[in-house]
Amino acid sequence: MRQHVVWFYQFIDPGLFPEDIIADYFRSVAPWGVSAFYWLGAKVGLTPLVLAKLLPLPLGLIATVFFFFTTLELIPIPFAAWLSTLIFNQHLWLNDDLVTATPRAFVYPLFSAFLYFLVRRLLLPMLVAIALLGLFFPQMMLVALAILGIRLMQGTWANGRLRLQLTFQGQPWRYALLGLLVATMVVVPFALNLSDYGSAVTAEQMRSQLEYQAQGRNAYFGVHPLSFVLHGSSGLRIPVFPSIIWAGFALPLLIRNKRFCSSHIIQAITPKIRLLLDLTLASFILYFAAHALLLRLHFPSRYLYHSWRFILAIASGIVLAALGEMGWRWWQKWRSPLSRILLRLIIMPLILVLLLVPLWPPLVFAFQGWVQGETPDIYAYLAKQPTDTLVASLAPEADNIPAFTLLSTWTGREFSLPHHPQYYTVVRQRTADLLQALYSSDLRDIQRLIDRTGIDFFLIETDAFESRYLDQDWLLHSSLQPQVKEIMEQLESGAGRAIASHIPTCAVASTKQYALLDSTCLTNQMN
């Protein structure tokens, strides 16, 4: 939200964040659909943060409805569809995608709608869903197109096996060609809009930057092989919690197992189940393509991260329903005092744990990744300042300043994304200049920075002059590493603390951990 939502306040007051490259950059990379949605919200009196709080519930409900009826198309047993939808919702609400109301939040209702219209063969609504995916989250639109391409292979279902062969029938080709036409019309203007900040960083540039190395802000190269495959921007990103979703991996085994083939649940699976295979293949094709075309298609994990939640949720619901049916048959056949004890002491508590643990509020809060502002008094003071006020800080709180004060910040970890060199060069230089001024032994360096940039306030953390303070991924493990290491050595020797002695005098607002320094006061002190 700090990256993607806050800047939409300019729809309410165009005077906010004046000449702010951070605001301009994140506004420019925002998908058109998201920008239009928040623009409409502003026109009806909803501020961006209020709208962001209201959006998750209706988006989640829309996703739930389409997901449930899509699953019913694959297996017409409401209990299995309900289990799948329950697991799907657990993963929606135990992650930071839906609740942030950022572009990722729109993936789930729109892609659920696309899948539903596809299996129901509703061409026009499906094309609308593709267009909306392109407007709100283009990467998943590419997955949708890949599915249409894969479905040019005709599938036949027999004896628990799916066979594919190229079809020359008109309908799949019509769907694929029209989908491609709609996607082209949507994506081309958006791609041209990114030209303000040039093209994305190339793979060669990424290899030479510490930001993309192990421990960097956007680690990709040099990480442990297992981590490269499973985690981060390069990995498969298989959902971890609630882990019951992993039961979905057993679906192919159950379908091919003779014992389970007699299950009413397994027998009820329709040929439309090939949708799961199509989605899996499409996602992996784009996943490997993104690795090969780094970063032309953005990070590879984007093409699996969201898809898993659809694939595994549907599959795990079917698996659990089938296992439940087999367990019920066993209990009916071997009903005894021992089976009743097992049911009461093991199975029922396990079911309750699976259903209730993901609802525990502290757990939900932790998994959704909320960030709590730590300096409300400082926010209140800054919120009273003119809209062109500029705040500089290396503290994590710098990331919160635009959200809680609607003022510009000079730099910050959340805003130091190296994906577009034309943008990152400016932010990196800003950070280097701020490091040089804050940790100089000469207060005149601060004065020169103030004169050149117009910074009005400096937010300083109490432990900012300890060498370990600069051991932050976006500072120490970045292109600024030589400068940061030199400053850390200076701090260990007691040098580089000129501004520290002026904190008591120039602090206009403070907490136990932070002090907000007035640049005018610092200028007067030097004079």
Coordinates of C-alpha atoms in Angstrom, one line a residue:
M1 CA 0.0 0.0 0.0
R2 CA 2.9 2.3 0.7
Q3 CA 4.2 1.7 -2.8
H4 CA 1.0 1.6 -4.8
V5 CA -1.9 3.3 -3.1
V6 CA -0.7 6.4 -1.2
W7 CA 0.2 8.3 -4.4
F8 CA -3.5 8.2 -5.5
Y9 CA -4.2 11.0 -3.0
Q10 CA -3.1 13.3 -5.9
F11 CA -6.5 12.5 -7.4
I12 CA -8.0 14.4 -4.5
D13 CA -5.3 17.1 -4.2
P14 CA -3.0 17.5 -7.2
G15 CA -0.7 19.7 -5.1
L16 CA 0.4 16.7 -3.0
F17 CA 3.9 15.2 -3.6
P18 CA 5.0 18.1 -5.9
E19 CA 7.9 17.2 -8.3
D20 CA 8.3 13.9 -6.4
I21 CA 10.0 11.3 -8.5
I22 CA 9.0 8.5 -6.2
A23 CA 5.3 9.4 -6.5
D24 CA 5.6 9.9 -10.3
Y25 CA 7.4 6.6 -10.7
F26 CA 4.9 4.4 -8.8
R27 CA 2.0 6.2 -10.4
S28 CA 3.5 5.5 -13.9
V29 CA 3.9 1.8 -13.2
A30 CA 0.4 1.4 -11.8
P31 CA -1.8 -0.6 -14.1
W32 CA -4.5 1.6 -15.8
G33 CA -7.4 -0.3 -14.3
V34 CA -6.1 0.3 -10.7
S35 CA -5.5 4.0 -11.3
A36 CA -9.0 4.4 -12.8
F37 CA -10.6 2.6 -9.9
Y38 CA -9.0 4.8 -7.3
W39 CA -9.7 7.9 -9.5
L40 CA -13.4 6.9 -9.5
G41 CA -13.2 6.4 -5.7
A42 CA -11.8 9.9 -5.3
K43 CA -14.6 11.4 -7.3
V44 CA -17.2 9.9 -5.1
G45 CA -15.4 11.1 -1.9
L46 CA -13.5 8.0 -0.9
T47 CA -9.8 8.6 0.0
P48 CA -7.4 6.0 -1.3
L49 CA -6.7 4.5 2.1
V50 CA -10.4 4.3 3.0
L51 CA -11.1 2.7 -0.4
A52 CA -8.3 0.3 0.2
K53 CA -9.9 -0.8 3.5
L54 CA -13.3 -1.3 1.8
L55 CA -12.2 -3.2 -1.3
P56 CA -10.9 -6.5 0.0
L57 CA -14.2 -7.9 1.2
P58 CA -16.2 -7.4 -2.0
L59 CA -13.2 -8.5 -4.1
G60 CA -12.9 -11.6 -1.9
L61 CA -16.6 -12.3 -2.2
I62 CA -16.6 -12.0 -6.0
A63 CA -13.6 -14.3 -6.2
T64 CA -15.3 -16.8 -3.9
V65 CA -18.5 -17.0 -6.0
F66 CA -16.6 -17.5 -9.3
F67 CA -14.2 -19.9 -7.7
F68 CA -17.0 -22.1 -6.2
F69 CA -19.0 -22.3 -9.4
T70 CA -15.8 -23.0 -11.4
T71 CA -15.0 -25.9 -9.1
L72 CA -18.6 -27.2 -9.5
E73 CA -18.0 -27.3 -13.3
L74 CA -14.9 -29.6 -12.7
I75 CA -16.6 -31.8 -10.1
P76 CA -20.4 -31.3 -9.6
I77 CA -20.3 -32.2 -5.9
P78 CA -21.1 -29.1 -3.7
F79 CA -19.2 -30.5 -0.7
A80 CA -16.0 -30.9 -2.7
A81 CA -16.4 -27.4 -4.2
W82 CA -17.1 -26.0 -0.7
L83 CA -13.9 -27.6 0.7
S84 CA -11.9 -26.1 -2.2
T85 CA -13.4 -22.7 -1.7
L86 CA -12.7 -22.8 2.0
I87 CA -9.1 -23.6 1.4
F88 CA -8.9 -20.9 -1.3
N89 CA -10.3 -18.3 1.1
Q90 CA -7.9 -19.3 3.9
H91 CA -5.0 -18.5 1.5
L92 CA -6.6 -15.3 0.3
W93 CA -7.0 -14.0 3.8
L94 CA -3.7 -15.3 5.2
N95 CA -1.6 -13.4 2.8
D96 CA -0.9 -9.7 1.9
D97 CA -2.3 -9.8 -1.6
L98 CA -6.0 -9.3 -1.2
V99 CA -6.0 -7.2 1.9
T100 CA -3.7 -4.5 0.4
A101 CA -6.1 -3.5 -2.4
T102 CA -3.1 -3.2 -4.7
P103 CA -3.0 -4.6 -8.2
R104 CA -2.4 -8.1 -6.8
A105 CA -5.8 -7.9 -5.0
F106 CA -7.7 -7.8 -8.3
V107 CA -6.1 -11.0 -9.6
Y108 CA -8.3 -13.3 -7.6
P109 CA -11.8 -12.0 -8.6
L110 CA -10.8 -11.4 -12.2
F111 CA -8.9 -14.6 -12.8
S112 CA -11.7 -16.6 -11.1
A113 CA -14.1 -15.0 -13.5
F114 CA -11.9 -15.8 -16.4
L115 CA -11.7 -19.5 -15.4
Y116 CA -15.5 -19.7 -14.9
F117 CA -16.3 -18.1 -18.3
L118 CA -13.8 -20.3 -20.0
V119 CA -15.1 -23.6 -18.7
R120 CA -18.7 -22.5 -19.4
R121 CA -17.6 -21.4 -22.9
L122 CA -19.0 -17.9 -22.6
L123 CA -16.9 -16.1 -25.1
L124 CA -17.8 -12.4 -24.6
P125 CA -17.6 -12.4 -20.8
M126 CA -14.3 -14.3 -21.1
L127 CA -12.9 -11.6 -23.4
V128 CA -14.0 -9.0 -20.9
A129 CA -12.2 -10.8 -18.1
I130 CA -9.0 -11.0 -20.2
A131 CA -9.2 -7.3 -20.9
L132 CA -9.7 -6.5 -17.2
L133 CA -6.8 -8.7 -16.2
G134 CA -4.7 -6.7 -18.7
L135 CA -5.8 -3.5 -17.1
F136 CA -5.3 -4.6 -13.5
F137 CA -2.5 -7.3 -13.5
P138 CA -1.0 -7.9 -17.0
Q139 CA 1.1 -10.9 -15.9
M140 CA -2.0 -13.0 -15.2
M141 CA -3.5 -11.9 -18.5
L142 CA -0.5 -13.6 -20.1
V143 CA -1.3 -16.8 -18.1
A144 CA -4.9 -16.6 -19.5
L145 CA -3.6 -16.3 -23.0
A146 CA -1.2 -19.2 -22.5
I147 CA -4.2 -21.3 -21.3
L148 CA -6.1 -20.5 -24.5
G149 CA -3.0 -21.5 -26.5
I150 CA -2.7 -24.8 -24.7
R151 CA -6.4 -25.5 -25.2
L152 CA -5.6 -25.7 -28.9
M153 CA -4.6 -29.2 -27.9
Q154 CA -7.8 -31.3 -27.7
G155 CA -8.1 -33.3 -24.5
T156 CA -9.8 -36.7 -24.2
W157 CA -10.5 -38.3 -20.8
A158 CA -10.5 -42.1 -20.5
N159 CA -9.6 -44.5 -17.7
G160 CA -8.3 -41.8 -15.5
R161 CA -5.9 -40.5 -18.2
L162 CA -5.9 -37.3 -20.1
R163 CA -4.6 -37.3 -23.7
L164 CA -3.9 -34.1 -25.7
Q165 CA -3.6 -33.7 -29.5
L166 CA -3.7 -30.6 -31.7
T167 CA -7.2 -29.7 -32.8
F168 CA -8.3 -27.9 -35.9
Q169 CA -11.8 -27.1 -34.7
G170 CA -12.9 -23.5 -35.0
Q171 CA -13.9 -22.8 -31.4
P172 CA -10.5 -23.1 -29.6
W173 CA -8.8 -21.1 -32.4
R174 CA -11.5 -18.4 -32.2
Y175 CA -11.1 -18.1 -28.5
A176 CA -7.3 -18.0 -28.7
L177 CA -7.2 -15.4 -31.6
L178 CA -9.8 -13.1 -30.1
G179 CA -8.2 -13.4 -26.7
L180 CA -4.8 -12.4 -28.2
L181 CA -6.5 -9.5 -30.1
V182 CA -8.1 -8.1 -26.9
A183 CA -4.9 -8.5 -24.9
T184 CA -2.9 -6.7 -27.6
M185 CA -5.3 -3.8 -27.5
V186 CA -5.0 -3.5 -23.7
V187 CA -1.3 -4.1 -23.2
V188 CA 0.3 -2.0 -25.9
P189 CA -0.8 1.4 -24.5
F190 CA 0.3 0.4 -21.0
A191 CA 3.7 -0.8 -22.3
L192 CA 4.2 2.6 -24.1
N193 CA 3.3 4.4 -20.9
L194 CA 6.4 3.0 -19.2
S195 CA 8.7 4.8 -21.6
D196 CA 9.0 7.8 -19.1
Y197 CA 11.4 5.7 -17.1
G198 CA 13.0 3.8 -19.9
S199 CA 13.2 0.0 -20.2
A200 CA 13.6 -2.4 -17.4
V201 CA 17.0 -3.5 -16.1
T202 CA 18.6 -6.2 -18.2
A203 CA 19.9 -9.5 -17.0
E204 CA 23.5 -8.4 -17.5
Q205 CA 22.9 -5.3 -15.4
M206 CA 21.2 -7.3 -12.7
R207 CA 24.3 -9.6 -12.5
S208 CA 26.5 -6.6 -11.9
Q209 CA 24.4 -5.1 -9.1
L210 CA 24.5 -6.1 -5.5
E211 CA 20.8 -5.3 -5.2
Y212 CA 20.1 -8.5 -7.1
Q213 CA 22.7 -10.6 -5.3
A214 CA 22.3 -12.7 -2.1
Q215 CA 21.1 -10.6 0.9
G216 CA 20.2 -7.7 -1.5
R217 CA 16.9 -5.8 -1.6
N218 CA 15.8 -7.9 -4.6
A219 CA 18.0 -11.0 -4.3
Y220 CA 18.0 -13.2 -7.4
F221 CA 21.5 -14.3 -8.2
G222 CA 23.9 -16.0 -5.8
V223 CA 21.3 -17.3 -3.5
H224 CA 21.3 -20.9 -2.2
P225 CA 20.1 -23.3 -5.0
L226 CA 17.2 -24.6 -2.9
S227 CA 16.2 -21.0 -2.1
F228 CA 16.5 -20.1 -5.7
V229 CA 14.1 -22.9 -6.7
L230 CA 11.5 -22.5 -3.9
H231 CA 11.6 -18.9 -2.6
G232 CA 11.9 -15.3 -3.5
S233 CA 11.4 -13.7 -6.9
S234 CA 13.0 -16.7 -8.7
G235 CA 11.3 -19.6 -6.9
L236 CA 8.2 -21.7 -7.3
R237 CA 6.6 -20.0 -4.3
I238 CA 4.4 -23.0 -3.4
P239 CA 1.9 -21.9 -0.7
V240 CA 3.1 -22.8 2.8
F241 CA 0.3 -22.1 5.3
P242 CA -2.4 -23.4 5.8
S243 CA -0.4 -26.5 4.7
I244 CA -3.6 -28.5 4.0
I245 CA -3.4 -27.1 0.5
W246 CA -0.5 -29.5 -0.2
A247 CA -3.1 -32.3 -0.3
G248 CA -3.8 -31.1 -3.8
F249 CA -0.5 -32.6 -5.0
A250 CA -2.1 -36.0 -4.4
L251 CA -4.9 -35.6 -6.9
P252 CA -3.1 -37.2 -9.8
L253 CA -2.2 -40.2 -7.6
L254 CA -5.8 -40.6 -6.4
I255 CA -7.1 -40.5 -10.0
R256 CA -4.7 -43.2 -11.1
N257 CA -5.2 -45.4 -8.0
K258 CA -7.6 -48.3 -8.5
R259 CA -8.8 -48.2 -4.9
F260 CA -9.8 -44.5 -5.2
C261 CA -11.2 -44.9 -8.8
S262 CA -14.2 -46.5 -7.2
S263 CA -14.8 -43.4 -5.1
H264 CA -18.0 -41.5 -5.9
I265 CA -16.0 -38.3 -5.7
I266 CA -13.3 -39.4 -8.1
Q267 CA -15.9 -40.8 -10.6
A268 CA -17.7 -37.5 -10.5
I269 CA -14.8 -35.6 -11.9
T270 CA -15.7 -34.2 -15.3
P271 CA -13.4 -33.8 -18.4
K272 CA -13.2 -30.1 -17.6
I273 CA -10.7 -31.0 -14.9
R274 CA -8.1 -30.5 -17.7
L275 CA -8.4 -26.9 -16.7
L276 CA -6.0 -27.6 -13.8
L277 CA -3.4 -29.1 -16.2
D278 CA -3.8 -26.2 -18.6
L279 CA -3.3 -23.7 -15.9
T280 CA -0.3 -25.6 -14.5
L281 CA 1.3 -25.8 -18.0
A282 CA 0.6 -22.2 -18.8
S283 CA 2.1 -20.9 -15.5
F284 CA 5.2 -23.0 -15.9
I285 CA 5.7 -22.0 -19.5
L286 CA 5.6 -18.3 -18.5
Y287 CA 7.7 -19.0 -15.4
F288 CA 10.6 -20.4 -17.5
A289 CA 10.1 -17.7 -20.1
A290 CA 10.4 -15.0 -17.4
H291 CA 13.7 -16.6 -16.3
A292 CA 14.9 -16.6 -19.9
L293 CA 13.8 -13.0 -20.6
L294 CA 14.7 -11.5 -17.3
L295 CA 13.1 -8.9 -16.5
R296 CA 11.1 -8.4 -19.6
L297 CA 8.2 -10.3 -18.2
H298 CA 8.9 -9.2 -14.6
F299 CA 10.0 -11.7 -12.0
P300 CA 9.3 -15.4 -12.7
S301 CA 7.6 -16.2 -9.4
R302 CA 4.7 -14.0 -10.4
Y303 CA 3.5 -16.6 -12.8
L304 CA 3.2 -19.4 -10.2
Y305 CA 2.6 -17.5 -7.0
H306 CA -1.1 -16.7 -7.8
S307 CA -1.7 -19.8 -10.0
W308 CA -0.9 -22.2 -7.1
R309 CA -3.8 -20.9 -5.1
F310 CA -6.2 -21.8 -7.8
I311 CA -4.7 -25.1 -8.8
L312 CA -4.0 -26.5 -5.3
A313 CA -7.1 -25.2 -3.7
I314 CA -9.3 -27.0 -6.3
A315 CA -7.2 -30.1 -6.2
S316 CA -7.0 -30.3 -2.4
G317 CA -10.8 -29.9 -2.0
I318 CA -11.3 -32.9 -4.3
V319 CA -8.7 -34.9 -2.5
L320 CA -10.0 -34.2 1.0
A321 CA -13.6 -35.0 -0.2
A322 CA -12.4 -38.3 -1.6
L323 CA -10.4 -39.2 1.5
G324 CA -13.4 -38.2 3.6
E325 CA -15.7 -40.5 1.6
M326 CA -13.3 -43.4 1.9
G327 CA -12.9 -42.8 5.6
W328 CA -16.6 -42.7 6.1
R329 CA -17.0 -46.0 4.2
W330 CA -14.3 -47.5 6.5
W331 CA -16.0 -46.2 9.6
Q332 CA -19.4 -47.6 8.4
K333 CA -17.9 -51.0 7.7
W334 CA -15.7 -51.3 10.7
R335 CA -17.8 -49.4 13.2
S336 CA -16.7 -50.3 16.7
P337 CA -15.9 -48.6 20.0
L338 CA -12.4 -48.1 18.8
S339 CA -13.4 -46.3 15.6
R340 CA -15.7 -44.0 17.7
I341 CA -12.8 -43.2 19.9
L342 CA -10.6 -42.4 16.9
L343 CA -13.3 -40.2 15.4
R344 CA -13.7 -38.2 18.6
L345 CA -10.1 -38.0 19.7
I346 CA -8.3 -37.6 16.4
I347 CA -10.4 -36.9 13.4
M348 CA -12.8 -34.3 14.8
P349 CA -10.1 -32.3 16.6
L350 CA -8.0 -32.4 13.4
I351 CA -11.0 -31.0 11.4
L352 CA -11.5 -28.2 14.0
V353 CA -7.8 -27.3 13.9
L354 CA -7.9 -27.1 10.1
L355 CA -11.0 -24.9 10.2
L356 CA -10.4 -22.7 13.2
V357 CA -6.6 -22.1 13.5
P358 CA -6.5 -20.0 10.3
L359 CA -9.2 -17.8 11.8
W360 CA -7.2 -16.9 14.9
P361 CA -6.9 -13.1 14.7
P362 CA -3.2 -12.7 15.7
L363 CA -2.2 -15.3 13.1
V364 CA -4.3 -13.5 10.4
F365 CA -2.7 -10.1 11.4
A366 CA 0.8 -11.6 11.2
F367 CA 0.4 -13.3 7.8
Q368 CA -1.2 -10.3 6.2
G369 CA 1.9 -8.3 6.8
W370 CA 0.5 -5.2 8.3
V371 CA 3.0 -2.4 9.3
Q372 CA 2.3 -0.3 12.3
G373 CA 3.4 3.3 12.4
E374 CA 5.6 3.9 15.4
T375 CA 5.7 7.7 15.6
P376 CA 2.1 9.1 15.7
D377 CA 3.3 12.4 17.4
I378 CA 5.8 13.0 14.6
Y379 CA 3.2 12.2 11.9
A380 CA 0.8 14.7 13.6
Y381 CA 3.5 17.4 13.6
L382 CA 4.4 16.8 9.9
A383 CA 0.8 16.6 8.8
K384 CA 0.4 20.3 9.7
Q385 CA 3.3 21.4 7.5
P386 CA 2.8 22.7 3.9
T387 CA 2.3 20.1 1.2
D388 CA 5.7 20.8 -0.4
T389 CA 7.5 19.9 2.8
L390 CA 10.3 17.4 2.2
V391 CA 11.5 14.9 4.8
A392 CA 14.8 12.9 4.6
S393 CA 15.6 9.8 6.6
L394 CA 17.4 6.5 6.5
A395 CA 15.1 5.0 9.1
P396 CA 12.4 2.5 8.3
E397 CA 9.9 5.1 9.3
A398 CA 10.8 7.0 6.2
D399 CA 8.6 4.5 4.3
N400 CA 5.6 5.5 6.4
I401 CA 5.9 9.3 6.0
P402 CA 3.9 9.6 2.7
A403 CA 1.1 7.4 4.0
F404 CA 0.6 9.1 7.4
T405 CA 1.5 12.7 6.6
L406 CA 0.9 13.0 2.8
L407 CA 4.4 14.6 2.5
S408 CA 7.3 13.6 0.2
T409 CA 10.2 11.6 1.5
W410 CA 13.7 12.0 0.0
T411 CA 14.4 8.2 -0.1
G412 CA 13.5 5.0 1.6
R413 CA 13.8 1.2 1.4
E414 CA 10.3 0.6 0.1
F415 CA 10.9 3.1 -2.7
S416 CA 14.4 1.9 -3.7
L417 CA 13.4 -0.5 -6.4
P418 CA 16.2 -1.0 -9.0
H419 CA 14.0 -2.4 -11.8
H420 CA 14.2 0.7 -13.9
P421 CA 17.7 2.2 -14.1
Q422 CA 16.5 5.7 -15.0
Y423 CA 14.5 5.9 -11.8
Y424 CA 16.8 4.0 -9.5
T425 CA 19.9 6.1 -10.5
V426 CA 18.1 9.1 -9.0
V427 CA 17.0 7.4 -5.8
R428 CA 20.4 5.8 -5.3
Q429 CA 22.2 9.1 -5.7
R430 CA 19.8 10.7 -3.2
T431 CA 20.6 8.0 -0.7
A432 CA 24.3 8.4 -1.3
D433 CA 24.0 12.2 -0.7
L434 CA 22.0 11.7 2.4
L435 CA 24.6 9.2 3.8
Q436 CA 27.4 11.6 3.0
A437 CA 25.6 14.5 4.8
L438 CA 24.3 12.6 7.9
Y439 CA 27.6 10.9 8.7
S440 CA 29.9 13.7 7.9
S441 CA 32.3 15.2 10.5
D442 CA 31.6 18.6 9.0
L443 CA 28.1 20.2 9.5
R444 CA 28.6 22.2 6.3
D445 CA 27.9 19.0 4.3
I446 CA 24.4 19.1 5.8
Q447 CA 24.1 22.7 4.9
R448 CA 25.1 22.0 1.3
L449 CA 22.5 19.2 1.0
I450 CA 19.8 21.5 2.4
D451 CA 20.7 24.3 0.0
R452 CA 20.7 22.0 -3.0
T453 CA 17.6 19.9 -2.3
G454 CA 15.3 22.0 -0.1
I455 CA 15.0 19.3 2.6
D456 CA 12.9 20.7 5.4
F457 CA 13.3 18.0 8.1
F458 CA 15.6 15.1 9.0
L459 CA 14.1 12.1 10.9
I460 CA 16.9 10.6 12.9
E461 CA 16.8 7.3 14.9
T462 CA 18.5 7.2 18.3
D463 CA 20.8 4.4 17.3
A464 CA 21.5 5.9 13.8
F465 CA 25.2 6.5 14.8
E466 CA 26.0 3.0 15.7
S467 CA 27.8 1.1 12.9
R468 CA 25.3 -1.8 12.9
Y469 CA 22.5 0.6 12.1
L470 CA 23.6 0.7 8.4
D471 CA 23.5 -3.1 8.1
Q472 CA 20.3 -2.8 6.1
D473 CA 19.8 -4.8 2.9
W474 CA 19.0 -1.7 0.8
L475 CA 22.1 0.1 2.1
L476 CA 24.9 -2.4 2.9
H477 CA 24.0 -4.9 0.2
S478 CA 23.6 -2.5 -2.6
S479 CA 25.7 -0.5 -5.1
L480 CA 26.4 1.9 -2.1
Q481 CA 28.3 -0.8 -0.3
P482 CA 31.8 0.8 -0.5
Q483 CA 30.4 4.1 0.9
V484 CA 28.4 2.3 3.6
K485 CA 31.3 0.2 4.8
E486 CA 33.6 3.3 5.0
I487 CA 30.9 5.1 7.1
M488 CA 30.6 2.1 9.4
E489 CA 34.4 2.1 9.9
Q490 CA 34.2 5.8 10.7
L491 CA 31.4 5.3 13.2
E492 CA 33.4 2.6 15.0
S493 CA 36.2 5.0 15.4
G494 CA 33.9 7.7 16.8
A495 CA 34.0 10.0 13.7
G496 CA 31.1 11.1 11.5
R497 CA 28.7 12.4 14.1
A498 CA 28.6 16.1 13.5
I499 CA 24.8 16.3 13.3
A500 CA 24.4 14.2 16.5
S501 CA 25.3 17.0 18.9
H502 CA 22.6 19.2 17.4
I503 CA 19.7 16.8 17.9
P504 CA 18.6 18.1 21.4
T505 CA 18.7 21.7 20.0
C506 CA 17.0 21.2 16.7
A507 CA 14.4 18.5 17.5
V508 CA 10.9 19.9 16.9
A509 CA 9.2 16.6 17.6
S510 CA 10.6 13.5 19.2
T511 CA 9.8 10.1 20.7
K512 CA 12.0 7.6 22.7
Q513 CA 13.4 6.3 19.5
Y514 CA 13.2 9.1 16.9
A515 CA 13.9 12.8 16.6
L516 CA 12.6 15.1 13.9
L517 CA 15.2 17.9 13.2
D518 CA 14.3 21.2 11.6
S519 CA 16.7 22.0 8.7
T520 CA 16.4 25.8 9.4
C521 CA 17.6 25.2 12.9
L522 CA 20.6 23.2 11.6
T523 CA 21.4 26.1 9.2
N524 CA 21.3 28.6 12.1
Q525 CA 23.5 26.4 14.2
M526 CA 26.1 26.3 11.6
N527 CA 25.9 30.1 11.1

